[in-house]
PDB file of C-alpha atoms and ligand atoms in Angstrom:
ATOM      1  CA  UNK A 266       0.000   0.000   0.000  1.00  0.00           C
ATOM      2  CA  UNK A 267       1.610   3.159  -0.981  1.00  0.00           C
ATOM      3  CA  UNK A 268       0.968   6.468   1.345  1.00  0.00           C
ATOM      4  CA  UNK A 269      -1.238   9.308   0.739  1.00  0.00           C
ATOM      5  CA  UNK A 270       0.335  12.308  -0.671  1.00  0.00           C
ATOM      6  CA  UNK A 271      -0.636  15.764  -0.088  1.00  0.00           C
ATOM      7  CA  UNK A 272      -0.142  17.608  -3.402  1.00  0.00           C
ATOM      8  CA  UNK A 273      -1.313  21.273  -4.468  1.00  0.00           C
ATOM      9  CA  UNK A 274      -0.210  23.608  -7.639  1.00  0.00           C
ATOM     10  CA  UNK A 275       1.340  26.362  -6.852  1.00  0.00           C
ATOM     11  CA  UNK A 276      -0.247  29.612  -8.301  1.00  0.00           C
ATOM     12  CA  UNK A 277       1.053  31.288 -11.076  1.00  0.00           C
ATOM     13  CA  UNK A 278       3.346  33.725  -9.076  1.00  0.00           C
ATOM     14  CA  UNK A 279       5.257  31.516  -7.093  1.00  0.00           C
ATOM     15  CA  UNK A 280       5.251  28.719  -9.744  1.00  0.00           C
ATOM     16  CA  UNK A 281       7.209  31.636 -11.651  1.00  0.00           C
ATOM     17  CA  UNK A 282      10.057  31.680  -8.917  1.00  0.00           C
ATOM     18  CA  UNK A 283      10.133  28.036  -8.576  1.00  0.00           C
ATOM     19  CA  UNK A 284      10.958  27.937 -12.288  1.00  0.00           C
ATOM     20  CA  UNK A 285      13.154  30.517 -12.037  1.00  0.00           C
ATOM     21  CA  UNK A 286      15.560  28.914  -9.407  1.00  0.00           C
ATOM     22  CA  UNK A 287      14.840  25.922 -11.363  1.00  0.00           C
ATOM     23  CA  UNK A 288      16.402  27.599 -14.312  1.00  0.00           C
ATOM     24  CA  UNK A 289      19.561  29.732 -12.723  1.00  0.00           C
ATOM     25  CA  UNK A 290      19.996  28.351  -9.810  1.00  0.00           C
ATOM     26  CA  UNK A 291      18.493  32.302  -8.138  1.00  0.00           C
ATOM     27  CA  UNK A 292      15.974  34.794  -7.847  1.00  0.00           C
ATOM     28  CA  UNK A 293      16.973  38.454  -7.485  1.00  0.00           C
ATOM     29  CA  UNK A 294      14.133  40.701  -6.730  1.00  0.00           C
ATOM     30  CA  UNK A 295      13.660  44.631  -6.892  1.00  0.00           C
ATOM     31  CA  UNK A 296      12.299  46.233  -3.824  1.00  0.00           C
ATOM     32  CA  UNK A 297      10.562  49.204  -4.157  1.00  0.00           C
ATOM     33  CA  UNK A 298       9.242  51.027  -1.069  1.00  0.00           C
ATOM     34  CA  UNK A 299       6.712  53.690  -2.271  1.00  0.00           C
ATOM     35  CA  UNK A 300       7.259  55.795   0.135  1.00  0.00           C
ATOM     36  CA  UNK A 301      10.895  56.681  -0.883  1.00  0.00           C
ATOM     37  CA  UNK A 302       9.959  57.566  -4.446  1.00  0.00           C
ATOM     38  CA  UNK A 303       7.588  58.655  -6.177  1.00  0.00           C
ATOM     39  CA  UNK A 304       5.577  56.649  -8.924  1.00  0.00           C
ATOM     40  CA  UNK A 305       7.354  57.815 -12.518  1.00  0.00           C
ATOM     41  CA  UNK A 306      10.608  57.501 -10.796  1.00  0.00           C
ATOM     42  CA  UNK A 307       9.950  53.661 -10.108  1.00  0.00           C
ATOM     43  CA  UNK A 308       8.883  53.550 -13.248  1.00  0.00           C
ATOM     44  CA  UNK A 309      11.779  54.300 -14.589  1.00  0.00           C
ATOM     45  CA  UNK A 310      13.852  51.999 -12.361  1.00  0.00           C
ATOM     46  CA  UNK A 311      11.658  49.339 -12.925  1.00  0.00           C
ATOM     47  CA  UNK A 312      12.434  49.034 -16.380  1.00  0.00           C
ATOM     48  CA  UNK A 313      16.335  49.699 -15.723  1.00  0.00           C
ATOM     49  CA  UNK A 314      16.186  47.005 -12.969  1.00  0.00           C
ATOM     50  CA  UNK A 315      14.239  44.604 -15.389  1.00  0.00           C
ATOM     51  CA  UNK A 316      17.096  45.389 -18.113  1.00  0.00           C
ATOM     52  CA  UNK A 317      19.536  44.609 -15.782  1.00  0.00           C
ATOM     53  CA  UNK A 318      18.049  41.077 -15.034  1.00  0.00           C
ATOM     54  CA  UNK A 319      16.090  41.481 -12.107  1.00  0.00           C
ATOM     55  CA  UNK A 320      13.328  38.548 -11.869  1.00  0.00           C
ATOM     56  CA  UNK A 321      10.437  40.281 -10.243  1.00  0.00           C
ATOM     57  CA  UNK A 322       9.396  43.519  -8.151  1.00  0.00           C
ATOM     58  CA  UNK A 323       8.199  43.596  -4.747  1.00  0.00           C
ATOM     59  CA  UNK A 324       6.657  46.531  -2.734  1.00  0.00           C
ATOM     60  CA  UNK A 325       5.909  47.276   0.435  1.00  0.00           C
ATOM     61  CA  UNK A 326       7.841  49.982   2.998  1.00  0.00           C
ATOM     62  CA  UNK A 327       7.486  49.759   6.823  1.00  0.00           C
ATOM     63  CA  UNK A 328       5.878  53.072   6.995  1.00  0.00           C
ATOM     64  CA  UNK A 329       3.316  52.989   4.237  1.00  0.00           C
ATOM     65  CA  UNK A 330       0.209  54.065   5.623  1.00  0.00           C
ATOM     66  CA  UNK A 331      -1.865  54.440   3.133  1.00  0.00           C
ATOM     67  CA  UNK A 332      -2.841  52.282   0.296  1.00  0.00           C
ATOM     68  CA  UNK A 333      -3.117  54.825  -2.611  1.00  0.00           C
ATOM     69  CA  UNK A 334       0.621  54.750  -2.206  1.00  0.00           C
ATOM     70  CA  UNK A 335       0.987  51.117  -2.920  1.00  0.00           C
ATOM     71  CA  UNK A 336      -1.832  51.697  -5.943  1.00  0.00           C
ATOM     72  CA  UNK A 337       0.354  53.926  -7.844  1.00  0.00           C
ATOM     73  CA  UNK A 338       3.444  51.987  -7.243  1.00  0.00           C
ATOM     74  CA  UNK A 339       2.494  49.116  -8.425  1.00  0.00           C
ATOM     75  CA  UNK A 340       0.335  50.127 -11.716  1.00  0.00           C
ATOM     76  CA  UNK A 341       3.380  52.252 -11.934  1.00  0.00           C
ATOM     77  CA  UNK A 342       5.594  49.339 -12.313  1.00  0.00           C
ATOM     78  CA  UNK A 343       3.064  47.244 -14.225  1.00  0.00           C
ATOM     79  CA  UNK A 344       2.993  49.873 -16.780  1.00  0.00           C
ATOM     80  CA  UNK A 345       6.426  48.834 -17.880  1.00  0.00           C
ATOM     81  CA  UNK A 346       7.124  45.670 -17.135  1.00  0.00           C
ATOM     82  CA  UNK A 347       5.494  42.348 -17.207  1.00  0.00           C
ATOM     83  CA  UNK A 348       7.450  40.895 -14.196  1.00  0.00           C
ATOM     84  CA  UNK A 349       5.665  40.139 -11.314  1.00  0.00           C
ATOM     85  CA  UNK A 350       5.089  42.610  -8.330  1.00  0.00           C
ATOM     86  CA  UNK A 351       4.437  40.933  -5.275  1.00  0.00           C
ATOM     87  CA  UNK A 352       3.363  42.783  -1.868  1.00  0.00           C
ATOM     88  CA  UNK A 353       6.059  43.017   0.484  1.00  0.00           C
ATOM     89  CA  UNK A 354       2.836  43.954   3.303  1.00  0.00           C
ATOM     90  CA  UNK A 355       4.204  45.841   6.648  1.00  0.00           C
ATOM     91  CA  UNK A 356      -0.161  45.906   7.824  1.00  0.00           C
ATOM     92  CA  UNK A 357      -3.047  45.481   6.239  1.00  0.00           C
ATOM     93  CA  UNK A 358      -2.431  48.931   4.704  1.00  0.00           C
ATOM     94  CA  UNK A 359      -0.328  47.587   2.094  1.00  0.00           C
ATOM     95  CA  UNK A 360      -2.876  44.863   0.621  1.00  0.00           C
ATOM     96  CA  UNK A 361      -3.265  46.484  -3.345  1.00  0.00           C
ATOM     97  CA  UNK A 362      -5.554  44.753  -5.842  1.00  0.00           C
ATOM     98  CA  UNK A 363      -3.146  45.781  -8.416  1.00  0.00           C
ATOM     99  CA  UNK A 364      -0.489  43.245  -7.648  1.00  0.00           C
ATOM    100  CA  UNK A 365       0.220  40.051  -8.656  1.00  0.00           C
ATOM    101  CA  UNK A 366       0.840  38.026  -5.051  1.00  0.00           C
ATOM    102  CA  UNK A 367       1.468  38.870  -2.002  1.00  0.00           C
ATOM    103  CA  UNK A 368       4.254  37.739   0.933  1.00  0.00           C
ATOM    104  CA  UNK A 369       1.885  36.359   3.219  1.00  0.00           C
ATOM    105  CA  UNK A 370       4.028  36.643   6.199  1.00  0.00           C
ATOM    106  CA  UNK A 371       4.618  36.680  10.068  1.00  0.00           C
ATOM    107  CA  UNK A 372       7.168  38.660  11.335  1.00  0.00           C
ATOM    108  CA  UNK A 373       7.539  35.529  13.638  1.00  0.00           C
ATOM    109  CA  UNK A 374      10.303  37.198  16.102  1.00  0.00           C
ATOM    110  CA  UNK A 375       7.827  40.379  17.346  1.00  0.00           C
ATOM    111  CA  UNK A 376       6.615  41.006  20.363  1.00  0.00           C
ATOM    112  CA  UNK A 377       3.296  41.880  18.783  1.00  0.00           C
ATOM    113  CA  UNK A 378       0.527  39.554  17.978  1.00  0.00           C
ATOM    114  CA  UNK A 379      -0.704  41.947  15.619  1.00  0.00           C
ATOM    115  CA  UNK A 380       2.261  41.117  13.324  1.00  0.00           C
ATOM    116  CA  UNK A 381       2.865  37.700  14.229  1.00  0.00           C
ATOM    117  CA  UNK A 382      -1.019  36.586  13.275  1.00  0.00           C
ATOM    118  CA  UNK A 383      -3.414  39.672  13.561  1.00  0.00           C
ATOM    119  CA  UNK A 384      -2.849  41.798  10.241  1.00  0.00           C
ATOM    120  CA  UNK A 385      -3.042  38.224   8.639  1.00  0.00           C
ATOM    121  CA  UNK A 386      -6.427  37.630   9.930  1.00  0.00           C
ATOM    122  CA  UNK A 387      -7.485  41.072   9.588  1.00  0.00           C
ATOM    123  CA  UNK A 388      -6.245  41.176   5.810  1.00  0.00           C
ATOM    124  CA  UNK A 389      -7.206  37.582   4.730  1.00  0.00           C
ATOM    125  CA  UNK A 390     -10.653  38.130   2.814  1.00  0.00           C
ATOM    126  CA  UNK A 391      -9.276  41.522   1.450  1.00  0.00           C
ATOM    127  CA  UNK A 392      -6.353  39.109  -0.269  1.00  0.00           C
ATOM    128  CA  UNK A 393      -9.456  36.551  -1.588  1.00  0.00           C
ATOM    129  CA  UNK A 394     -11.593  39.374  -2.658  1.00  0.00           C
ATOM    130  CA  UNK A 395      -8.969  40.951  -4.967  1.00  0.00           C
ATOM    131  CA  UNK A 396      -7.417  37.696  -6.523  1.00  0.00           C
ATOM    132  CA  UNK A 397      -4.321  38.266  -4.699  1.00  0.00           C
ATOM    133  CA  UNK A 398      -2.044  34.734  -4.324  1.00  0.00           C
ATOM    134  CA  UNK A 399      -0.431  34.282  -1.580  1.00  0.00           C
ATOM    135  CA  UNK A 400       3.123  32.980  -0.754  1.00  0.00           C
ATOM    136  CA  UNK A 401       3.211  31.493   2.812  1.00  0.00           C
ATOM    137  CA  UNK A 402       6.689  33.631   4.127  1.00  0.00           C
ATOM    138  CA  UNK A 403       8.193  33.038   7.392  1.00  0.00           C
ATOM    139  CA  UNK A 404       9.900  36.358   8.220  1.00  0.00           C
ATOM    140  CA  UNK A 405      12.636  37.243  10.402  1.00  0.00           C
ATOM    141  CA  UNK A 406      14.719  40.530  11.571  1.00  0.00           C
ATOM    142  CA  UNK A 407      18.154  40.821  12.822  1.00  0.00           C
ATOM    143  CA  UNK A 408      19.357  44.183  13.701  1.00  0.00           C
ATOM    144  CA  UNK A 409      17.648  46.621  15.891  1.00  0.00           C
ATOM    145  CA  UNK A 410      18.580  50.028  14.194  1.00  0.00           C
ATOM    146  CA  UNK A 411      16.119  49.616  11.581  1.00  0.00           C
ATOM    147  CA  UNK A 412      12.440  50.923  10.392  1.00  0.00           C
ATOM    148  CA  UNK A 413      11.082  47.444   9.981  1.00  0.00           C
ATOM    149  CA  UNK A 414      12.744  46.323  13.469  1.00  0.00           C
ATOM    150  CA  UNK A 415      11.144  49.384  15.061  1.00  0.00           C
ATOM    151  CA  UNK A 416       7.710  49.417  13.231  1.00  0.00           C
ATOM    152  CA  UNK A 417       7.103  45.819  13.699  1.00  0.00           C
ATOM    153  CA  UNK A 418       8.167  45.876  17.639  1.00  0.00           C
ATOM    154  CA  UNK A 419      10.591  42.733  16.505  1.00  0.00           C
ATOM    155  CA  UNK A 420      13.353  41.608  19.294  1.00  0.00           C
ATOM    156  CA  UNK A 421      16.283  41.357  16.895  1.00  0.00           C
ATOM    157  CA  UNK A 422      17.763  37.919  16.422  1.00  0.00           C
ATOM    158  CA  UNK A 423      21.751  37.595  18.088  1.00  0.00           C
ATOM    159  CA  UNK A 424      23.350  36.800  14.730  1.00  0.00           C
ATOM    160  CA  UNK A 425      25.784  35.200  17.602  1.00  0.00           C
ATOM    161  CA  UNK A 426      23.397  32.465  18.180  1.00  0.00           C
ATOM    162  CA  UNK A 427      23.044  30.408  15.183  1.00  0.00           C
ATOM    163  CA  UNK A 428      20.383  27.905  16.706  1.00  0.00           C
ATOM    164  CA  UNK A 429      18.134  30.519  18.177  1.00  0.00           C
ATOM    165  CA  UNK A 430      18.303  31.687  14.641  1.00  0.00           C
ATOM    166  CA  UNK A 431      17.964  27.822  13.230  1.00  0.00           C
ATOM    167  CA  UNK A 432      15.177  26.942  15.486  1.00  0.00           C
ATOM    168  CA  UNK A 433      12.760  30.078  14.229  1.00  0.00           C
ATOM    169  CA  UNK A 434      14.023  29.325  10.576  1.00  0.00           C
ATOM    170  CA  UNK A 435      12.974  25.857  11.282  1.00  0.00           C
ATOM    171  CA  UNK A 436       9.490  26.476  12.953  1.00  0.00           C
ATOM    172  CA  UNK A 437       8.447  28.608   9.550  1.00  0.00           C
ATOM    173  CA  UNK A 438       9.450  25.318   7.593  1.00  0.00           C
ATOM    174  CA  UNK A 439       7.234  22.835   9.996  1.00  0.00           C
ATOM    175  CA  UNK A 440       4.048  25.495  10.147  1.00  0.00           C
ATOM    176  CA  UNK A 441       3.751  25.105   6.211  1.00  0.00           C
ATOM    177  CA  UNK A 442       5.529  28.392   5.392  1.00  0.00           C
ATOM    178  CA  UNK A 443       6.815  28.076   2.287  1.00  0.00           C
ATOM    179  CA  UNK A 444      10.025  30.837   1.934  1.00  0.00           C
ATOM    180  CA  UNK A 445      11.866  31.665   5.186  1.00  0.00           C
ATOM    181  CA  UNK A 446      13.143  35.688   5.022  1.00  0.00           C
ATOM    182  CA  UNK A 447      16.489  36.606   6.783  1.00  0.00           C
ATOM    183  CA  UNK A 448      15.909  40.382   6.947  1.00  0.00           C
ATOM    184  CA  UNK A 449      19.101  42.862   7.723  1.00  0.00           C
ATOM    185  CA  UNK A 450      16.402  45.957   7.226  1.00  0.00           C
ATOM    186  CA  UNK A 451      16.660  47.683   4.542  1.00  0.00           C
ATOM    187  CA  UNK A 452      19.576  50.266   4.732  1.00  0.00           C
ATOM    188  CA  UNK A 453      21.381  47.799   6.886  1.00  0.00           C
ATOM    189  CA  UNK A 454      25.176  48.391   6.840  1.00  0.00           C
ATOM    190  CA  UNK A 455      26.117  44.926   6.503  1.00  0.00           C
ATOM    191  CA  UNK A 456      24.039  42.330   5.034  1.00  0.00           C
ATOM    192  CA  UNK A 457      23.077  38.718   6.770  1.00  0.00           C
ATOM    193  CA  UNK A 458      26.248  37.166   7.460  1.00  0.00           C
ATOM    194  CA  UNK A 459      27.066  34.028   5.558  1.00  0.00           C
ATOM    195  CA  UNK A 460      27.701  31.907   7.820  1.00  0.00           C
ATOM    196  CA  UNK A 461      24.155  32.462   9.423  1.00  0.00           C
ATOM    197  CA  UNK A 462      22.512  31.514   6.298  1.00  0.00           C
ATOM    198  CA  UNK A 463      24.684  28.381   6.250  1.00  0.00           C
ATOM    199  CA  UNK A 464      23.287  27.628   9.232  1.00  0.00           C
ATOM    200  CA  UNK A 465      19.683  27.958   8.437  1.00  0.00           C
ATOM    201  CA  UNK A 466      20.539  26.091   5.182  1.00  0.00           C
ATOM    202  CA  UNK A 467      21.283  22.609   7.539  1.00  0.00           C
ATOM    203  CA  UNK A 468      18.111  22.725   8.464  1.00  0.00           C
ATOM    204  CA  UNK A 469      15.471  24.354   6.455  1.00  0.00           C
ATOM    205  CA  UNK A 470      14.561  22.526   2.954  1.00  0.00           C
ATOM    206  CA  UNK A 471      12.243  25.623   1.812  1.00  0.00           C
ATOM    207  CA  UNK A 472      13.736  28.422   0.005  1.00  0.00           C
ATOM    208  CA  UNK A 473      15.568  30.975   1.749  1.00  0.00           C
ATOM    209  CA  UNK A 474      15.019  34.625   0.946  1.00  0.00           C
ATOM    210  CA  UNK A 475      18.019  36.981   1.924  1.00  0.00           C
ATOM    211  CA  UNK A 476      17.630  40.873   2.130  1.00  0.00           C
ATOM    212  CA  UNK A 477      18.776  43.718   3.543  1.00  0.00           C
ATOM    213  CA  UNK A 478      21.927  46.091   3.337  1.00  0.00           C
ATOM    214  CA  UNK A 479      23.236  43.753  -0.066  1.00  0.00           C
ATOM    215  CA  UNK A 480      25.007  46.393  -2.165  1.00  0.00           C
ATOM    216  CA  UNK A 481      27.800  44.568  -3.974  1.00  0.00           C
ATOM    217  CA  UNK A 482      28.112  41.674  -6.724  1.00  0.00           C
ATOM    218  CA  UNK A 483      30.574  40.418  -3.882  1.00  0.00           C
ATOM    219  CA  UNK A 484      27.900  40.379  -1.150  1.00  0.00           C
ATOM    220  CA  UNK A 485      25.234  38.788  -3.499  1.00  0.00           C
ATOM    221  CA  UNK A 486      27.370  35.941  -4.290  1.00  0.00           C
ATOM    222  CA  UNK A 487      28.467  35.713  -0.346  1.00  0.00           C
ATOM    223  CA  UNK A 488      24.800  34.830  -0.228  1.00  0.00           C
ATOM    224  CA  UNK A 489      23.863  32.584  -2.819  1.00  0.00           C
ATOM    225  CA  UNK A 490      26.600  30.498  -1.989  1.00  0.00           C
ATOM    226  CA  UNK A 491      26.303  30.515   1.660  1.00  0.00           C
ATOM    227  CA  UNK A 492      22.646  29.198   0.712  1.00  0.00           C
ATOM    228  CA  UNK A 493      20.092  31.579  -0.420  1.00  0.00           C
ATOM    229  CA  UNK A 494      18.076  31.122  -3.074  1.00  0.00           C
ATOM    230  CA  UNK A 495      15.910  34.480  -3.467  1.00  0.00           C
ATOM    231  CA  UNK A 496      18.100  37.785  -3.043  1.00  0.00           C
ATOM    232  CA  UNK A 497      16.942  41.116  -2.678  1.00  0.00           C
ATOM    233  CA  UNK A 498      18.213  44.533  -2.748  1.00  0.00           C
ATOM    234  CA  UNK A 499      16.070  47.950  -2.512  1.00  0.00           C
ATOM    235  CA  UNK A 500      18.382  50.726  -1.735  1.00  0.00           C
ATOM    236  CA  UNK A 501      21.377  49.672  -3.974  1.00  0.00           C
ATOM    237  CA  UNK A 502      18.559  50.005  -7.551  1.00  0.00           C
ATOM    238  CA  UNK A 503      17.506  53.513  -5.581  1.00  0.00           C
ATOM    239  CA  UNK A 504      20.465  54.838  -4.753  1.00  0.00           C
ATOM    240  CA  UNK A 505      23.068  53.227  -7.414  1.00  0.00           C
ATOM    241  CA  UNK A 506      20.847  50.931 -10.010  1.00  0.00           C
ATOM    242  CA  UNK A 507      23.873  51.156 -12.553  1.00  0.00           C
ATOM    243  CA  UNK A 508      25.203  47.891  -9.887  1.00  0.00           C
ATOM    244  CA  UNK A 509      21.876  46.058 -10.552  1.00  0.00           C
ATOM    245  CA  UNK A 510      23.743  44.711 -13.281  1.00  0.00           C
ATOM    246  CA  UNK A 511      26.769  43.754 -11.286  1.00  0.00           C
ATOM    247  CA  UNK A 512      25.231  41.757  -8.242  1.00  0.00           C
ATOM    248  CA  UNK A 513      22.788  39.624 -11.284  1.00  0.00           C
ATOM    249  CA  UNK A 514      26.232  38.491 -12.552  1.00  0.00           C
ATOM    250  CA  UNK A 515      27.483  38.083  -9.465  1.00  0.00           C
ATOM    251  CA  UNK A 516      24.830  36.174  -7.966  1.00  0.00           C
ATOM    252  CA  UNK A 517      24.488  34.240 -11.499  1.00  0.00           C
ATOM    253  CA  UNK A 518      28.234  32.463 -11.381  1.00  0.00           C
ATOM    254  CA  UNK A 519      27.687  31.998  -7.432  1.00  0.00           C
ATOM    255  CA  UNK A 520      24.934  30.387  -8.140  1.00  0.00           C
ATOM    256  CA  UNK A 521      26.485  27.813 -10.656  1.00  0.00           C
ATOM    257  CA  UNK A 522      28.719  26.673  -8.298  1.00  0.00           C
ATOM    258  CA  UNK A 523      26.395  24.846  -5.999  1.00  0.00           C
ATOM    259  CA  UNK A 524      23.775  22.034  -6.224  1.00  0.00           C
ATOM    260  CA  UNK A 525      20.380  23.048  -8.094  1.00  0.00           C
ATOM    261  CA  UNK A 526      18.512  24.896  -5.724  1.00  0.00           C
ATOM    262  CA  UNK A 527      15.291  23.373  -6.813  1.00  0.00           C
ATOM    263  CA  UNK A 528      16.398  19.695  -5.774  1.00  0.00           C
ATOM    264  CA  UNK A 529      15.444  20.965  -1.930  1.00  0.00           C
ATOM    265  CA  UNK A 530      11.814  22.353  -3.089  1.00  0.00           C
ATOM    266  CA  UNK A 531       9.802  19.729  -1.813  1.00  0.00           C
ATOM    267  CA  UNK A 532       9.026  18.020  -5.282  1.00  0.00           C
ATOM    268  CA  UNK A 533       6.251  21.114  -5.205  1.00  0.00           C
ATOM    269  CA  UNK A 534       4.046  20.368  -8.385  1.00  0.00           C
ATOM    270  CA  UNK A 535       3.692  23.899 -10.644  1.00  0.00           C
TER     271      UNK A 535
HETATM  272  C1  LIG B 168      14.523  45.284   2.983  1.00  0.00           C
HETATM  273  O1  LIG B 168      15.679  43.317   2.520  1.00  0.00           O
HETATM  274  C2  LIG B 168      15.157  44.461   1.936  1.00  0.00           C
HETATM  275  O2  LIG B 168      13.344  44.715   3.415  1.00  0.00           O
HETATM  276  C3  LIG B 168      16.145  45.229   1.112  1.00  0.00           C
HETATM  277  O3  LIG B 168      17.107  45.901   1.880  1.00  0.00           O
HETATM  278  O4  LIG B 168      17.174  48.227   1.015  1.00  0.00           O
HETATM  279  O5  LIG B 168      19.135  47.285   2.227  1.00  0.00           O
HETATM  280  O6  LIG B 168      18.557  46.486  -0.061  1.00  0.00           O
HETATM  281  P1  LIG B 168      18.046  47.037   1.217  1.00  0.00           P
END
């Protein structure tokens, strides 16, 4: 007798990434916080970024407060580019109908509820009503000296104690999360040490998404081949998009140095 299997199709968006890692080995994605410019502006980056090999978009900012900003951002995007935009949500302000998916995730070292589980609940038949998919995200901040750290009352992982930080990587995996996020904040003057993401890489099978103070093609291949499969960088394509370019390529030969990153994706069906 052979055992039951559980199997679902991933939507569209995140059947998109899988293929993607399936195909380079990476996902970078743009991060566009609408708050820090305004909508022609990421326009215009958007279609530099997408130039430059960037694989999708995501938006969100941890002080967006209201959702006309999001709106704009995202039809702004949309208006040039066919990549996908996916909500990077900071509360239930940031849910847009205009997007393709959305990070549904809990900031799972808080000290609020409300970020941990109550914006989910709060938000979850906005995200059914607009056709929104959404990606299952286990989320996690390191630092303290940042907006998302502050805004989401998070109690910053030690980057000193690698199973603290295994055991919460771990616990997103086991609760049916399907991407794990190891956040620096954006701005961050170093990114997520490798070694930590080795770490989480012994004992997490899902993807692991890597963000936060990445500014260098030397940084983004740190990353990939410490273990991450999803890199993304915000400030860098604000504040210097000409090395958009340089951290793909980077990230792209790191990347063909290791073991297919798909082989660890739970044989997901898309
Ligand atoms: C922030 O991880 C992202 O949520 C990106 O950070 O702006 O430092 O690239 P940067």
């Amino acid at each position: 007798m052979t055992s039951p299997e559980i199997c679902f199709r991933l939507g569209k968006t995140e059947s998109y990434l899988v293929n993607r890692l399936r195909k380079k080995g990476f996902v970078h994605l743009t991060l566009f916080d609408p708050e820090v410019r305004d909508a022609s502006t990421l326009a215009k980056l958007a279609e530099r970024s997408e130039e430059m090999g960037t694989d999708g978009f995501m938006v969100g900012g941890s002080t967006v407060y209201f959702r006309e900003m999001m709106d704009e951002a995202i039809k702004a995007i949309k208006s040039v580019s066919s990549l996908p935009v996916i909500i990077f949500p900071s509360n239930i302000t940031s849910v847009s109908p205009h997007a393709d998916a959305i990070f549904y995730m809990s900031l799972l070292n808080s000290l609020e509820w409300w970020f941990i589980l109550g914006a989910q609940i709060h938000g979850s038949l906005m995200v059914k009503e607009y056709g929104l998919e959404p990606i299952p995200m286990g989320y996690v901040v390191f630092k303290g000296e940042t907006s998302v750290a502050v805004v989401g009352r998070a109690f910053p992982l030690p980057e000193s104690k690698p199973n603290i930080v295994a055991s919460y990587a771990l616990a997103a995996q086991l609760l049916g999360m399907r991407l794990i996020y190891l956040e620096a904040g954006s701005g961050a003057e170093s990114p997520i040490p490798p070694d930590l993401i080795r770490i989480v890489r012994k004992v997490v099978d899902i993807p692991i998404v890597v963000g936060g103070g990445i500014r260098s093609g030397r940084d983004a291949a740190n990353a990939i081949r410490a273990g991450a499969d999803i890199i993304v960088t915000g400030t860098l394509v604000e504040h210097e998009p000409h090395k958009l370019a340089e951290v793909v390529e980077h990230a792209a030969e790191a990347a063909k140095e290791r073991p297919p990153a798909i082989s660890r994706y739970m044989g997901a069906r898309v």
